Amino acid sequence: AFKLTGPDPKQDERYMVTKKNGVIEFSGLEPGKYTLEEVEAAPGYETVKTKWTVTVKKDGKVYIKDNDKSGN
């Protein structure tokens, strides 16, 4: 399960579980910066400890940045 928080400065939270193909989708996002993190791994997997910054631009383009600078 993943948690998406934002857009900044709001702290609205949305939760999503991956589909069978391992994909998550959030719809209806306002432009702004969000924080994405895994809060619970699927059975048999380890939880990813990094957080991602998700930026939604006014033109609808989305950019995702891995905030784990250690490369793990």
Coordinates of C-alpha atoms in Angstrom, one line a residue:
A1 CA 0.0 0.0 0.0
F2 CA 1.2 3.5 -0.8
K3 CA 0.4 6.9 0.7
L4 CA 0.4 10.1 -1.3
T5 CA 0.4 13.3 0.7
G6 CA -0.2 16.8 -0.6
P7 CA -0.1 18.9 -2.6
D8 CA 2.1 21.1 -0.4
P9 CA 1.3 22.9 1.8
K10 CA -1.9 20.7 2.2
Q11 CA -1.4 17.5 4.0
D12 CA -4.3 15.6 2.4
E13 CA -3.6 11.8 2.3
R14 CA -4.6 9.3 -0.3
Y15 CA -3.9 5.5 -0.1
M16 CA -3.7 3.1 -2.9
V17 CA -2.9 -0.6 -3.2
T18 CA -1.0 -1.9 -6.2
K19 CA -3.0 -3.7 -8.9
K20 CA -2.1 -7.3 -9.9
N21 CA 0.5 -5.8 -12.4
G22 CA 2.2 -3.9 -9.6
V23 CA 1.0 -0.5 -10.8
I24 CA -0.6 2.3 -8.7
E25 CA -2.7 5.1 -10.1
F26 CA -3.9 8.3 -8.5
S27 CA -6.4 10.4 -10.5
G28 CA -7.8 13.9 -10.0
L29 CA -4.5 15.4 -8.6
E30 CA -4.2 19.1 -8.4
P31 CA -1.0 20.7 -9.7
G32 CA 1.7 20.8 -7.0
K33 CA 4.2 18.7 -5.1
Y34 CA 3.3 15.5 -3.3
T35 CA 5.2 13.0 -1.2
L36 CA 4.7 9.3 -2.1
E37 CA 5.8 6.5 0.3
E38 CA 5.2 2.8 0.7
V39 CA 3.4 2.1 4.0
E40 CA 3.0 -1.7 3.6
A41 CA 4.6 -4.1 1.3
A42 CA 2.7 -6.9 -0.5
P43 CA 3.1 -10.3 1.0
G44 CA 6.5 -11.7 0.3
Y45 CA 8.1 -8.3 -0.3
E46 CA 10.1 -5.9 1.8
T47 CA 8.8 -2.4 2.4
V48 CA 10.7 0.3 0.4
K49 CA 12.1 2.8 2.8
T50 CA 12.6 5.7 0.4
K51 CA 10.1 8.5 -0.3
W52 CA 9.4 10.1 -3.7
T53 CA 8.6 13.6 -4.6
V54 CA 5.8 13.7 -7.2
T55 CA 5.3 17.0 -9.0
V56 CA 2.2 17.5 -11.1
K57 CA 2.5 20.5 -13.5
K58 CA -0.4 22.7 -14.6
D59 CA -0.2 21.1 -18.1
G60 CA -0.8 17.7 -16.6
K61 CA 2.8 16.4 -16.9
V62 CA 4.0 14.4 -13.9
Y63 CA 7.6 14.1 -12.6
I64 CA 8.8 11.7 -9.9
K65 CA 12.0 12.1 -8.0
D66 CA 13.5 9.4 -5.8
N67 CA 14.5 11.1 -2.5
D68 CA 16.9 8.3 -1.4
K69 CA 20.3 9.8 -2.1
S70 CA 22.2 6.7 -0.9
G71 CA 21.2 4.8 -4.0
N72 CA 19.5 2.0 -2.0

